[in-house]
Every structure is written in C-alpha cells, then in structure tokens.
mmCIF file of C-alpha atoms in Angstrom:
data_model
loop_
_atom_site.group_PDB
_atom_site.id
_atom_site.type_symbol
_atom_site.label_atom_id
_atom_site.label_comp_id
_atom_site.label_asym_id
_atom_site.label_seq_id
_atom_site.Cartn_x
_atom_site.Cartn_y
_atom_site.Cartn_z
ATOM 1 C CA MET A 240 207.621 -112.783 -148.269
ATOM 2 C CA TYR A 241 205.583 -110.029 -149.858
ATOM 3 C CA ARG A 242 207.306 -108.405 -152.818
ATOM 4 C CA SER A 243 206.064 -105.025 -153.988
ATOM 5 C CA ILE A 244 205.315 -104.441 -157.655
ATOM 6 C CA THR A 245 207.879 -101.628 -157.625
ATOM 7 C CA ARG A 246 210.595 -103.917 -156.287
ATOM 8 C CA THR A 247 209.781 -106.601 -158.852
ATOM 9 C CA TYR A 248 209.823 -104.040 -161.645
ATOM 10 C CA LEU A 249 213.195 -102.651 -160.520
ATOM 11 C CA LYS A 250 214.641 -106.168 -160.463
ATOM 12 C CA HIS A 251 213.598 -106.703 -164.087
ATOM 13 C CA TYR A 252 214.845 -103.220 -165.006
ATOM 14 C CA ALA A 253 218.278 -103.945 -163.478
ATOM 15 C CA ASN A 254 218.572 -107.007 -165.733
ATOM 16 C CA VAL A 255 218.217 -104.883 -168.889
ATOM 17 C CA HIS A 256 219.747 -101.571 -167.820
ATOM 18 C CA ASN A 257 223.428 -102.605 -167.859
ATOM 19 C CA GLY A 258 224.593 -99.071 -167.101
ATOM 20 C CA VAL A 259 223.130 -97.593 -170.290
ATOM 21 C CA ASP A 260 222.668 -93.872 -169.587
ATOM 22 C CA GLU A 261 219.734 -93.384 -171.923
ATOM 23 C CA LEU A 262 217.591 -96.097 -170.283
ATOM 24 C CA MET A 263 215.559 -94.881 -167.321
ATOM 25 C CA PRO A 264 213.115 -96.789 -165.117
ATOM 26 C CA LEU A 265 209.465 -95.768 -165.203
ATOM 27 C CA THR A 266 207.825 -94.421 -162.065
ATOM 28 C CA GLY A 267 204.472 -95.810 -160.966
ATOM 29 C CA ALA A 268 202.645 -92.918 -162.627
ATOM 30 C CA GLN A 269 204.545 -93.432 -165.863
ATOM 31 C CA ARG A 270 203.761 -97.136 -165.852
ATOM 32 C CA ARG A 271 200.048 -96.322 -165.642
ATOM 33 C CA PHE A 272 200.246 -93.946 -168.615
ATOM 34 C CA GLN A 273 202.294 -96.488 -170.542
ATOM 35 C CA HIS A 274 199.676 -99.161 -169.854
ATOM 36 C CA SER A 275 196.905 -96.758 -170.857
ATOM 37 C CA ARG A 276 198.668 -96.012 -174.124
ATOM 38 C CA THR A 277 198.989 -99.700 -174.989
ATOM 39 C CA ASN A 278 195.188 -99.904 -174.728
ATOM 40 C CA ASP A 279 194.718 -97.122 -177.276
ATOM 41 C CA PRO A 280 193.815 -98.660 -180.632
ATOM 42 C CA ARG A 281 196.341 -96.399 -182.382
ATOM 43 C CA ASP A 282 199.022 -96.349 -179.672
ATOM 44 C CA ARG A 283 198.731 -92.585 -179.228
ATOM 45 C CA ALA A 284 200.216 -90.539 -176.417
ATOM 46 C CA GLN A 285 197.984 -88.626 -174.049
ATOM 47 C CA ILE A 286 198.749 -84.992 -174.823
ATOM 48 C CA LEU A 287 198.732 -82.159 -172.296
ATOM 49 C CA PRO A 288 198.273 -78.979 -174.362
ATOM 50 C CA VAL A 289 199.165 -75.325 -173.856
ATOM 51 C CA PHE A 290 197.883 -72.816 -176.431
ATOM 52 C CA LEU A 291 199.149 -69.236 -176.459
ATOM 53 C CA GLU A 292 197.944 -66.531 -178.813
ATOM 54 C CA PHE A 293 200.069 -63.524 -179.826
ATOM 55 C CA PRO A 294 199.676 -60.780 -182.449
ATOM 56 C CA PRO A 295 200.622 -61.832 -186.017
ATOM 57 C CA ASP A 296 204.304 -62.032 -186.984
ATOM 58 C CA LEU A 297 205.510 -61.429 -183.432
ATOM 59 C CA LEU A 298 207.282 -64.727 -182.809
ATOM 60 C CA SER A 299 210.679 -65.586 -184.264
ATOM 61 C CA THR A 300 210.900 -69.232 -185.291
ATOM 62 C CA GLN A 301 214.696 -69.127 -184.978
ATOM 63 C CA ARG A 302 214.608 -67.824 -181.387
ATOM 64 C CA LEU A 303 211.845 -70.263 -180.512
ATOM 65 C CA GLU A 304 213.940 -73.130 -181.870
ATOM 66 C CA LYS A 305 216.927 -72.076 -179.738
ATOM 67 C CA ALA A 306 214.686 -71.798 -176.670
ATOM 68 C CA ALA A 307 213.142 -75.232 -177.263
ATOM 69 C CA ARG A 308 216.604 -76.807 -177.487
ATOM 70 C CA SER A 309 217.577 -75.138 -174.218
ATOM 71 C CA VAL A 310 214.496 -76.665 -172.548
ATOM 72 C CA LEU A 311 215.311 -80.119 -173.913
ATOM 73 C CA LEU A 312 218.870 -79.883 -172.589
ATOM 74 C CA ARG A 313 217.615 -79.028 -169.104
ATOM 75 C CA HIS A 314 214.797 -81.588 -168.948
ATOM 76 C CA PRO A 315 215.848 -84.996 -170.316
ATOM 77 C CA ALA A 316 212.391 -86.493 -169.670
ATOM 78 C CA LEU A 317 211.059 -84.319 -172.502
ATOM 79 C CA ARG A 318 213.485 -86.131 -174.824
ATOM 80 C CA GLY A 319 212.211 -89.454 -173.554
ATOM 81 C CA THR A 320 209.855 -91.928 -175.158
ATOM 82 C CA ALA A 321 208.267 -95.002 -173.627
ATOM 83 C CA ASP A 322 209.914 -98.162 -174.947
ATOM 84 C CA THR A 323 210.730 -101.715 -173.927
ATOM 85 C CA ALA A 324 214.132 -103.314 -173.383
ATOM 86 C CA GLY A 325 214.115 -107.084 -173.128
ATOM 87 C CA GLY A 326 210.363 -106.906 -172.595
ATOM 88 C CA VAL A 327 210.710 -104.440 -169.679
ATOM 89 C CA PRO A 328 209.005 -101.013 -169.981
ATOM 90 C CA VAL A 329 211.568 -98.180 -169.854
ATOM 91 C CA LEU A 330 211.934 -94.531 -170.714
ATOM 92 C CA ARG A 331 214.504 -94.137 -173.473
ATOM 93 C CA ILE A 332 216.176 -90.711 -173.393
ATOM 94 C CA GLY A 333 217.172 -89.529 -176.850
ATOM 95 C CA PRO A 334 219.788 -86.977 -177.865
ATOM 96 C CA LEU A 335 218.857 -83.517 -179.055
ATOM 97 C CA PRO A 336 217.144 -83.975 -182.423
ATOM 98 C CA GLU A 337 219.221 -83.091 -185.466
ATOM 99 C CA ARG A 338 216.212 -81.816 -187.381
ATOM 100 C CA PRO A 339 214.298 -78.687 -186.265
ATOM 101 C CA ILE A 340 212.108 -79.100 -183.208
ATOM 102 C CA VAL A 341 209.692 -76.268 -183.907
ATOM 103 C CA ARG A 342 207.256 -76.901 -186.743
ATOM 104 C CA GLU A 343 205.818 -73.830 -188.431
ATOM 105 C CA VAL A 344 202.525 -73.846 -190.292
ATOM 106 C CA THR A 345 202.017 -70.723 -192.366
ATOM 107 C CA ALA A 346 198.640 -71.492 -193.909
ATOM 108 C CA PRO A 347 195.456 -71.119 -191.836
ATOM 109 C CA VAL A 348 194.611 -74.346 -190.047
ATOM 110 C CA THR A 349 191.477 -75.636 -188.368
ATOM 111 C CA ASP A 350 191.269 -76.765 -184.751
ATOM 112 C CA ARG A 351 191.197 -80.344 -185.965
ATOM 113 C CA ASP A 352 194.394 -79.752 -187.978
ATOM 114 C CA LEU A 353 196.139 -78.358 -184.891
ATOM 115 C CA TRP A 354 195.264 -81.399 -182.828
ATOM 116 C CA ALA A 355 196.217 -83.753 -185.648
ATOM 117 C CA ALA A 356 199.618 -82.067 -185.914
ATOM 118 C CA LEU A 357 200.236 -82.498 -182.174
ATOM 119 C CA ASP A 358 198.958 -86.085 -182.246
ATOM 120 C CA HIS A 359 201.056 -87.200 -185.207
ATOM 121 C CA TRP A 360 204.349 -85.693 -184.087
ATOM 122 C CA PRO A 361 207.478 -87.363 -185.531
ATOM 123 C CA SER A 362 208.680 -89.920 -182.989
ATOM 124 C CA GLU A 363 212.331 -88.874 -183.407
ATOM 125 C CA LEU A 364 211.488 -85.419 -181.998
ATOM 126 C CA GLY A 365 210.596 -86.877 -178.605
ATOM 127 C CA SER A 366 207.776 -85.936 -176.263
ATOM 128 C CA PHE A 367 207.972 -82.131 -176.465
ATOM 129 C CA ARG A 368 205.880 -80.782 -179.327
ATOM 130 C CA VAL A 369 206.124 -77.132 -180.406
ATOM 131 C CA LEU A 370 203.954 -75.903 -183.269
ATOM 132 C CA LEU A 371 203.746 -72.309 -184.505
ATOM 133 C CA ALA A 372 200.626 -71.656 -186.580
ATOM 134 C CA ARG A 373 200.526 -68.282 -188.340
ATOM 135 C CA ASP A 374 197.889 -66.386 -190.241
ATOM 136 C CA GLU A 375 196.972 -62.744 -190.743
ATOM 137 C CA ARG A 376 195.131 -62.640 -187.382
ATOM 138 C CA ARG A 377 197.587 -64.169 -184.950
ATOM 139 C CA ASP A 378 200.603 -66.239 -184.059
ATOM 140 C CA LEU A 379 199.338 -69.332 -182.254
ATOM 141 C CA LEU A 380 201.940 -71.188 -180.207
ATOM 142 C CA ALA A 381 200.736 -74.749 -179.592
ATOM 143 C CA ILE A 382 202.806 -76.821 -177.160
ATOM 144 C CA GLY A 383 202.027 -80.464 -176.505
ATOM 145 C CA PHE A 384 203.466 -82.580 -173.691
ATOM 146 C CA ASP A 385 203.281 -86.350 -173.533
ATOM 147 C CA HIS A 386 201.508 -86.884 -170.196
ATOM 148 C CA LEU A 387 203.786 -89.845 -169.514
ATOM 149 C CA VAL A 388 206.714 -87.467 -168.968
ATOM 150 C CA CYS A 389 204.995 -84.298 -167.763
ATOM 151 C CA ASP A 390 202.207 -83.437 -165.331
ATOM 152 C CA GLY A 391 200.037 -80.317 -165.414
ATOM 153 C CA GLU A 392 202.106 -78.306 -162.954
ATOM 154 C CA SER A 393 205.313 -79.000 -164.867
ATOM 155 C CA THR A 394 203.855 -77.517 -168.045
ATOM 156 C CA GLY A 395 203.971 -74.107 -166.356
ATOM 157 C CA LEU A 396 207.596 -74.594 -165.322
ATOM 158 C CA VAL A 397 208.600 -75.576 -168.860
ATOM 159 C CA LEU A 398 206.700 -72.638 -170.358
ATOM 160 C CA ASP A 399 208.504 -70.233 -168.008
ATOM 161 C CA GLU A 400 211.868 -71.644 -169.050
ATOM 162 C CA LEU A 401 210.936 -71.603 -172.737
ATOM 163 C CA MET A 402 210.018 -67.927 -172.599
ATOM 164 C CA SER A 403 213.108 -67.064 -170.534
ATOM 165 C CA ALA A 404 215.369 -68.782 -173.061
ATOM 166 C CA TYR A 405 213.501 -67.025 -175.894
ATOM 167 C CA HIS A 406 214.498 -63.658 -174.425
ATOM 168 C CA SER A 407 218.075 -64.705 -173.662
ATOM 169 C CA SER A 408 220.998 -64.518 -176.073
ATOM 170 C CA ALA A 409 223.042 -67.044 -174.066
ATOM 171 C CA HIS A 410 223.646 -70.572 -175.345
ATOM 172 C CA GLU A 411 223.493 -73.569 -173.032
ATOM 173 C CA PRO A 412 226.772 -75.547 -172.814
ATOM 174 C CA ASP A 413 226.534 -79.213 -173.757
ATOM 175 C CA SER A 414 227.545 -80.155 -170.194
ATOM 176 C CA VAL A 415 224.061 -79.092 -169.052
ATOM 177 C CA ALA A 416 222.596 -82.244 -170.627
ATOM 178 C CA ALA A 417 224.820 -84.634 -168.634
ATOM 179 C CA THR A 418 224.147 -82.811 -165.360
ATOM 180 C CA ALA A 419 220.398 -82.767 -165.993
ATOM 181 C CA LEU A 420 220.376 -86.472 -166.893
ATOM 182 C CA HIS A 421 222.158 -87.335 -163.641
ATOM 183 C CA GLY A 422 219.734 -85.200 -161.640
ATOM 184 C CA TYR A 423 216.718 -86.766 -163.310
ATOM 185 C CA ARG A 424 217.955 -90.298 -162.636
ATOM 186 C CA GLU A 425 218.466 -89.460 -158.964
ATOM 187 C CA ALA A 426 214.959 -87.991 -158.702
ATOM 188 C CA VAL A 427 213.360 -91.025 -160.343
ATOM 189 C CA GLU A 428 215.300 -93.471 -158.166
ATOM 190 C CA GLN A 429 214.243 -91.561 -155.031
ATOM 191 C CA GLN A 430 210.627 -91.572 -156.209
ATOM 192 C CA LEU A 431 210.710 -95.312 -156.827
ATOM 193 C CA ALA A 432 212.241 -95.862 -153.380
ATOM 194 C CA ARG A 433 209.354 -93.929 -151.824
ATOM 195 C CA GLU A 434 206.860 -95.945 -153.858
ATOM 196 C CA HIS A 435 208.409 -99.188 -152.655
ATOM 197 C CA THR A 436 208.269 -98.004 -149.030
ATOM 198 C CA ALA A 437 204.661 -96.867 -149.530
ATOM 199 C CA SER A 438 203.707 -100.374 -150.691
ATOM 200 C CA GLY A 439 204.177 -101.938 -147.273
ATOM 201 C CA PRO A 440 201.579 -103.795 -145.171
ATOM 202 C CA GLU A 441 200.074 -100.663 -143.589
ATOM 203 C CA ALA A 442 199.451 -98.978 -146.929
ATOM 204 C CA LEU A 443 198.062 -102.129 -148.523
ATOM 205 C CA ASP A 444 195.775 -102.758 -145.560
ATOM 206 C CA HIS A 445 194.487 -99.202 -145.981
ATOM 207 C CA TRP A 446 193.836 -99.582 -149.690
ATOM 208 C CA THR A 447 192.279 -103.019 -149.329
ATOM 209 C CA SER A 448 189.784 -101.629 -146.834
ATOM 210 C CA ARG A 449 189.125 -98.605 -149.038
ATOM 211 C CA VAL A 450 188.551 -100.209 -152.414
ATOM 212 C CA HIS A 451 186.944 -103.518 -151.519
ATOM 213 C CA ASP A 452 183.524 -102.138 -152.464
ATOM 214 C CA ALA A 453 184.570 -99.601 -155.089
ATOM 215 C CA GLY A 454 182.392 -99.706 -158.165
ATOM 216 C CA ALA A 455 183.598 -101.356 -161.351
ATOM 217 C CA GLY A 456 183.019 -98.158 -163.332
ATOM 218 C CA LEU A 457 180.234 -96.957 -165.555
ATOM 219 C CA TRP A 458 181.845 -96.009 -168.861
ATOM 220 C CA GLY A 459 184.492 -97.243 -171.226
ATOM 221 C CA THR A 460 185.481 -100.401 -169.393
ATOM 222 C CA ASP A 461 186.186 -102.079 -172.730
ATOM 223 C CA THR A 462 188.786 -100.978 -175.259
ATOM 224 C CA TYR A 463 187.258 -98.302 -177.454
ATOM 225 C CA GLU A 464 188.259 -95.613 -179.932
ATOM 226 C CA PRO A 465 188.303 -92.253 -178.076
ATOM 227 C CA GLY A 466 186.501 -89.518 -179.977
ATOM 228 C CA PRO A 467 186.732 -85.705 -179.822
ATOM 229 C CA SER A 468 185.596 -84.455 -176.439
ATOM 230 C CA ALA A 469 182.705 -82.178 -175.632
ATOM 231 C CA SER A 470 183.254 -79.590 -172.907
ATOM 232 C CA ILE A 471 181.133 -78.169 -170.112
ATOM 233 C CA TRP A 472 182.493 -74.947 -168.575
ATOM 234 C CA GLN A 473 182.049 -73.609 -165.051
ATOM 235 C CA ARG A 474 183.587 -70.532 -163.426
ATOM 236 C CA VAL A 475 183.698 -70.256 -159.665
ATOM 237 C CA THR A 476 184.560 -67.165 -157.619
ATOM 238 C CA LEU A 477 186.716 -68.227 -154.703
ATOM 239 C CA SER A 478 186.432 -66.927 -151.166
ATOM 240 C CA GLY A 479 187.832 -67.742 -147.747
ATOM 241 C CA PRO A 480 190.336 -70.626 -147.496
ATOM 242 C CA THR A 481 189.526 -71.847 -151.031
ATOM 243 C CA THR A 482 191.217 -68.737 -152.464
ATOM 244 C CA LEU A 483 194.553 -70.190 -151.423
ATOM 245 C CA ARG A 484 193.730 -73.924 -151.443
ATOM 246 C CA PRO A 485 190.979 -74.827 -153.923
ATOM 247 C CA PHE A 486 192.083 -78.440 -154.379
ATOM 248 C CA PRO A 487 190.115 -80.029 -151.486
ATOM 249 C CA ALA A 488 186.874 -78.420 -152.702
ATOM 250 C CA VAL A 489 187.519 -79.510 -156.313
ATOM 251 C CA LEU A 490 188.235 -83.068 -155.258
ATOM 252 C CA ASP A 491 185.242 -83.100 -152.954
ATOM 253 C CA GLY A 492 183.053 -81.893 -155.832
ATOM 254 C CA CYS A 493 184.315 -84.683 -158.095
ATOM 255 C CA HIS A 494 183.366 -87.231 -155.461
ATOM 256 C CA GLN A 495 179.985 -85.641 -154.861
ATOM 257 C CA GLY A 496 179.309 -85.695 -158.615
ATOM 258 C CA LEU A 497 180.160 -89.382 -158.874
ATOM 259 C CA ALA A 498 178.269 -90.173 -155.667
ATOM 260 C CA ARG A 499 175.042 -89.293 -157.479
ATOM 261 C CA MET A 500 175.562 -92.371 -159.652
ATOM 262 C CA THR A 501 176.004 -95.851 -158.229
ATOM 263 C CA GLY A 502 178.781 -98.096 -159.443
ATOM 264 C CA THR A 503 181.337 -95.402 -160.270
ATOM 265 C CA ALA A 504 185.052 -96.094 -160.074
ATOM 266 C CA PRO A 505 187.579 -94.228 -157.893
ATOM 267 C CA VAL A 506 189.021 -90.865 -158.891
ATOM 268 C CA ALA A 507 192.662 -90.381 -159.930
ATOM 269 C CA TYR A 508 194.769 -87.257 -160.245
ATOM 270 C CA THR A 509 198.416 -86.444 -160.877
ATOM 271 C CA TRP A 510 200.422 -84.434 -158.385
ATOM 272 C CA GLY A 511 203.978 -83.172 -158.630
ATOM 273 C CA GLY A 512 204.630 -83.537 -154.924
ATOM 274 C CA GLN A 513 207.121 -81.519 -152.909
ATOM 275 C CA ASP A 514 210.087 -83.841 -153.400
ATOM 276 C CA GLY A 515 209.708 -83.823 -157.171
ATOM 277 C CA ALA A 516 209.198 -80.058 -157.509
ATOM 278 C CA GLY A 517 211.161 -78.660 -160.425
ATOM 279 C CA VAL A 518 211.940 -82.086 -161.905
ATOM 280 C CA VAL A 519 209.930 -82.593 -165.067
ATOM 281 C CA GLY A 520 208.942 -86.233 -165.418
ATOM 282 C CA CYS A 521 208.783 -87.065 -161.718
ATOM 283 C CA PHE A 522 205.236 -86.922 -160.384
ATOM 284 C CA ILE A 523 202.690 -89.047 -158.551
ATOM 285 C CA ASN A 524 199.503 -90.574 -159.921
ATOM 286 C CA THR A 525 197.295 -90.779 -156.858
ATOM 287 C CA VAL A 526 194.092 -92.738 -156.402
ATOM 288 C CA LEU A 527 191.326 -91.533 -154.118
ATOM 289 C CA ALA A 528 188.795 -94.229 -153.403
ATOM 290 C CA HIS A 529 185.099 -93.676 -153.844
ATOM 291 C CA PRO A 530 183.301 -96.195 -151.642
ATOM 292 C CA GLN A 531 179.629 -96.599 -152.321
ATOM 293 C CA HIS A 532 178.503 -96.291 -148.717
ATOM 294 C CA ASP A 533 180.887 -93.953 -146.848
ATOM 295 C CA GLY A 534 180.213 -90.247 -146.482
ATOM 296 C CA VAL A 535 182.020 -88.362 -149.247
ATOM 297 C CA HIS A 536 183.365 -85.641 -146.954
ATOM 298 C CA GLU A 537 184.726 -88.064 -144.369
ATOM 299 C CA SER A 538 186.297 -90.725 -146.548
ATOM 300 C CA TRP A 539 188.779 -89.492 -149.135
ATOM 301 C CA LEU A 540 190.984 -87.325 -146.890
ATOM 302 C CA GLU A 541 192.520 -90.471 -145.401
ATOM 303 C CA ASP A 542 193.792 -91.492 -148.831
ATOM 304 C CA LEU A 543 196.020 -88.418 -149.008
ATOM 305 C CA GLU A 544 198.173 -89.964 -146.277
ATOM 306 C CA PHE A 545 199.146 -92.692 -148.745
ATOM 307 C CA VAL A 546 199.800 -90.623 -151.876
ATOM 308 C CA ASP A 547 203.087 -92.389 -152.664
ATOM 309 C CA THR A 548 201.468 -95.813 -153.041
ATOM 310 C CA PRO A 549 201.679 -96.423 -156.800
ATOM 311 C CA PHE A 550 198.547 -96.944 -158.843
ATOM 312 C CA ASP A 551 199.301 -100.569 -159.697
ATOM 313 C CA GLU A 552 199.579 -101.461 -155.988
ATOM 314 C CA VAL A 553 196.143 -99.964 -155.312
ATOM 315 C CA VAL A 554 194.704 -102.037 -158.153
ATOM 316 C CA ARG A 555 196.444 -105.096 -156.738
ATOM 317 C CA ALA A 556 194.791 -104.419 -153.367
ATOM 318 C CA ALA A 557 191.405 -104.255 -155.094
ATOM 319 C CA ARG A 558 191.950 -107.565 -156.820
ATOM 320 C CA ALA A 559 193.164 -109.194 -153.615
ATOM 321 C CA SER A 560 189.930 -108.148 -151.923
ATOM 322 C CA GLN A 561 187.917 -109.368 -154.945
ATOM 323 C CA ALA A 562 186.578 -105.862 -155.495
ATOM 324 C CA PRO A 563 184.521 -105.161 -158.627
ATOM 325 C CA TRP A 564 187.010 -102.400 -159.537
ATOM 326 C CA THR A 565 189.904 -103.544 -161.730
ATOM 327 C CA GLY A 566 191.703 -100.248 -162.337
ATOM 328 C CA HIS A 567 189.394 -98.562 -164.829
ATOM 329 C CA LEU A 568 188.801 -94.844 -164.178
ATOM 330 C CA ASP A 569 185.584 -92.949 -164.801
ATOM 331 C CA LEU A 570 187.040 -89.548 -163.935
ATOM 332 C CA VAL A 571 190.519 -88.021 -163.838
ATOM 333 C CA LEU A 572 191.262 -84.665 -162.212
ATOM 334 C CA THR A 573 194.005 -82.211 -163.117
ATOM 335 C CA LEU A 574 194.636 -78.958 -161.256
ATOM 336 C CA VAL A 575 196.946 -76.239 -162.570
ATOM 337 C CA ASP A 576 197.801 -73.286 -160.340
ATOM 338 C CA ARG A 577 198.348 -70.263 -162.540
ATOM 339 C CA THR A 578 198.299 -67.740 -159.679
ATOM 340 C CA ARG A 579 202.085 -67.602 -159.802
ATOM 341 C CA ARG A 580 202.338 -67.668 -163.587
ATOM 342 C CA ALA A 581 200.839 -64.899 -165.665
ATOM 343 C CA ALA A 582 200.657 -65.284 -169.435
ATOM 344 C CA PRO A 583 204.120 -64.749 -170.969
ATOM 345 C CA VAL A 584 205.063 -61.335 -172.373
ATOM 346 C CA LEU A 585 207.028 -61.162 -175.641
ATOM 347 C CA GLU A 586 208.368 -57.878 -177.019
ATOM 348 C CA GLY A 587 206.255 -56.097 -174.436
ATOM 349 C CA VAL A 588 203.069 -57.814 -175.620
ATOM 350 C CA PRO A 589 201.302 -60.249 -173.253
ATOM 351 C CA GLY A 590 200.153 -63.526 -174.724
ATOM 352 C CA LYS A 591 196.703 -64.977 -174.165
ATOM 353 C CA PHE A 592 195.987 -68.517 -173.028
ATOM 354 C CA ILE A 593 193.214 -70.020 -175.130
ATOM 355 C CA HIS A 594 191.334 -73.312 -175.354
ATOM 356 C CA VAL A 595 191.274 -75.107 -178.691
ATOM 357 C CA PRO A 596 188.374 -77.581 -178.902
ATOM 358 C CA GLY A 597 188.671 -81.028 -180.416
ATOM 359 C CA HIS A 598 190.889 -82.737 -177.846
ATOM 360 C CA ARG A 599 190.345 -86.466 -177.405
ATOM 361 C CA ALA A 600 188.960 -87.405 -173.990
ATOM 362 C CA HIS A 601 191.397 -90.139 -172.914
ATOM 363 C CA GLU A 602 189.139 -90.988 -170.000
ATOM 364 C CA PRO A 603 185.320 -90.868 -169.984
ATOM 365 C CA VAL A 604 185.387 -87.666 -167.885
ATOM 366 C CA VAL A 605 188.346 -85.329 -167.353
ATOM 367 C CA VAL A 606 187.975 -82.411 -164.951
ATOM 368 C CA SER A 607 190.536 -79.643 -165.546
ATOM 369 C CA ALA A 608 190.699 -76.980 -162.844
ATOM 370 C CA LEU A 609 192.671 -73.802 -163.511
ATOM 371 C CA HIS A 610 193.369 -71.729 -160.403
ATOM 372 C CA ASP A 611 193.947 -68.084 -161.324
ATOM 373 C CA GLY A 612 193.798 -65.655 -158.401
ATOM 374 C CA GLY A 613 190.302 -65.377 -156.978
ATOM 375 C CA GLU A 614 188.683 -67.416 -159.715
ATOM 376 C CA LEU A 615 188.647 -71.041 -160.685
ATOM 377 C CA SER A 616 187.934 -72.107 -164.246
ATOM 378 C CA LEU A 617 186.536 -75.612 -164.471
ATOM 379 C CA ARG A 618 186.315 -77.572 -167.691
ATOM 380 C CA ILE A 619 184.607 -80.948 -167.769
ATOM 381 C CA ASP A 620 185.667 -82.770 -170.927
ATOM 382 C CA HIS A 621 183.762 -85.923 -171.758
ATOM 383 C CA ASP A 622 183.495 -88.379 -174.583
ATOM 384 C CA PRO A 623 179.922 -87.946 -175.908
ATOM 385 C CA ALA A 624 179.920 -91.535 -177.132
ATOM 386 C CA LEU A 625 180.212 -92.705 -173.520
ATOM 387 C CA VAL A 626 178.990 -89.916 -171.258
ATOM 388 C CA SER A 627 175.982 -87.703 -171.923
ATOM 389 C CA SER A 628 176.069 -83.922 -171.589
ATOM 390 C CA ALA A 629 173.474 -84.221 -168.830
ATOM 391 C CA VAL A 630 175.856 -86.339 -166.735
ATOM 392 C CA ALA A 631 178.785 -83.980 -167.406
ATOM 393 C CA THR A 632 176.608 -81.034 -166.398
ATOM 394 C CA ALA A 633 175.591 -82.828 -163.191
ATOM 395 C CA ILE A 634 179.257 -83.298 -162.288
ATOM 396 C CA GLY A 635 179.844 -79.607 -163.018
ATOM 397 C CA ASP A 636 176.916 -78.652 -160.791
ATOM 398 C CA ALA A 637 178.335 -80.756 -157.964
ATOM 399 C CA LEU A 638 181.676 -79.009 -158.366
ATOM 400 C CA ARG A 639 180.078 -75.589 -158.149
ATOM 401 C CA GLU A 640 178.025 -76.617 -155.128
ATOM 402 C CA SER A 641 181.112 -77.931 -153.352
ATOM 403 C CA PHE A 642 182.575 -74.424 -153.373
ATOM 404 C CA ALA A 643 179.320 -72.913 -152.109
ATOM 405 C CA ASP A 644 179.406 -75.322 -149.163
ATOM 406 C CA SER A 645 183.099 -74.867 -148.331
#
C-alpha cells in the first residue's frame, strides 16, 4: 500500500511528541525550508526582511518591546525554532524570552552590519527579530522573519499587529498564549491532513506526468556558500484584470524567462492559502512545473489545482519517473500584496518602506513582486557568483513583457 511522506512523517512525529505542548509537527513547506537550512554551510535561517524608516528619535524602544511581546504571545510560530526530537524534525515553541526582544543600535551602522545583526540573532530570542537602528538622520526599524515560520503575506499581518500594539496601552493576558498555541496546533494539523489527502494517486499521477522531463537546474546544484545578492529592478504599471490579480502574469513571466534557457528547474513559491489566512506559520510551498516542451501559457495553470501536494511528494514523483530534476530550484517567487496595507503611521508620521541591499540570495534567482495599487515593483535578486546580471535582466524583461501581453 502506498504511504504518503506526510503520513510517514506524522507517524515518526507521534513517537516523539508524547503530548509535549511545545513540540509541533512541521508542515510540508516548513520541512523544505528546514532541509534547505541544513544545506547551508553555516546553518543560517532564510530571513524575510521588512525595513521601515521614520524620523529620528520617533520610536520608543519600551513601547516597541511591549508590542513585540504582544505579537509573540499571539503567534507562537514566531517563538518557534526548527529542532529535532529523537531524530525527527519538529518546531519547538519557546516561552516568551526573559531578556529584551528588541535590540537597539545607537551608533550609525552600514547595510552589511544591519544584515549581520539580523543573521546572527541570539537563538534564545526565537524567529522574530526586531532591530532599531538610530542615528541623527532616522530611526530604522528592521524586522526579520525566519522564512520557516512566516511567509511573505504573513509579514504584513504581523506588522499591522505590531503597530497596533505599539499604539495601545493594554497588556495581553497570559491566557492569550495558551489559546494561540491551541489554535496554531489545530491549523497545522488541518494543513497536514490536506497535504496527506493531496498526496493520493491522482495528484501523484499529475506530478509524475508534469515533472518527468523537468530540467535538472542550471545553477547552484551543489552545496555552495551564498554570497550577497545583486538586484535588478523593474516597475510595471498595471491595467485591466492585472490591477486586481497580478499573480498569474508574474508567474507566467517567470516561466517565460526560464523558458529562454534550456535545462531550467521548476519554479516554487509560497502561498498562505485561504484556510491558513491569519495563522502565521501555516502556509503552502507550491511547485509549478516547467516542462521543456509544453507551451508556457498552457501548462502551469493545471498545477494550481494541486497546490496542497507538499514539495517533497513532487520531488518523489520526479525521482519515480527518473526525471533529471531532483528538487533543486533555480528560481523562487514571492508576491506581497500591499494594496490593503499602507506604511504604518506613528505619532501622525507615516513610515517609509525601504530596501536595504546586501541580502544573501538563498536561491540562485529570487523574484520579489510587491503589489501596491496600480503598480507592481519587481526585484530580481541573484547571486552574482552563479547567475550573471545579463540573465537576471533577461528574466526581468520577460516579466515586463508578460504584463504587456496580458
């Protein structure tokens, strides 16, 4: 009888859980990020950043600390760290840290220093990293999320709650933590149940047929030391249906960009999904195949019908069909919809979202799409040691063209 990877994992998890509240199972998406981290030479987390700039001396470290603790009470995944119990990967939920969560840097710091501070965060403070860098020009609020416990859409939700708690004088009761932990466990268990169901014969037949000729990948197939990324920027004015739903055009552009090069691997992206909305730490890591012969427009839409099939099952299907692809990714897509979330306002002063260069490219190419009203900001980060600027620019051109054709 066929046994899904999810079911096998849950069996091993049950053997080590023993009713311990702080041990949580990993979803399929989390298992992929955990595996990716084990391949990093320095065992570093993949950081999702948010940088907000305010006028100097506007932010109160004390109020920010209280707000950060409120967020951690409400979202236990942000207190979680990937760990193993009896050799089984788990998410270990920690208590609220005793030491301060917010780290303040009063001296001027470089972009490299900011990234180093987020990278080398004390492990006992969990996966939510809040740094306040001050100088005579600005207050820079740098927030880092471990991608294993937070997807791009959830960063906006957490930021909203952080700013709301910053303005509030109320204190969260300790009972909030227990309620949130119970809710998170339910959400994760429901997600894993869907992943098990989505690993049945129909889904696996679909993925086997889709990835049997997927390319092995062009860049970074061996373990390597990720370097600081270089960025190519594109801005696209949206019109027609893309104003409300830019995702299909972005995804189509990613495929068109890769289609210009033979041998590329499938595309992956994270998606919060409707069932996991509002639950930080419960999201899907979806694969969209990139066959070498099918028409780009006609092929990938079918994959969206099987979004709950976990990443490791898709890789298993590829191996069963003896495909060249073994799970390596050439390109990862993230899409953040900021149309519903303006920059926060503190003391009547709106903050400003900024980009701080120097981020490590965890994959050879990372396409970040920021949807803001009638405009889409596209950033193509790439590791120059693996991918040339010419290739990154070509992918950016394909993205821009995909919107012109839609």
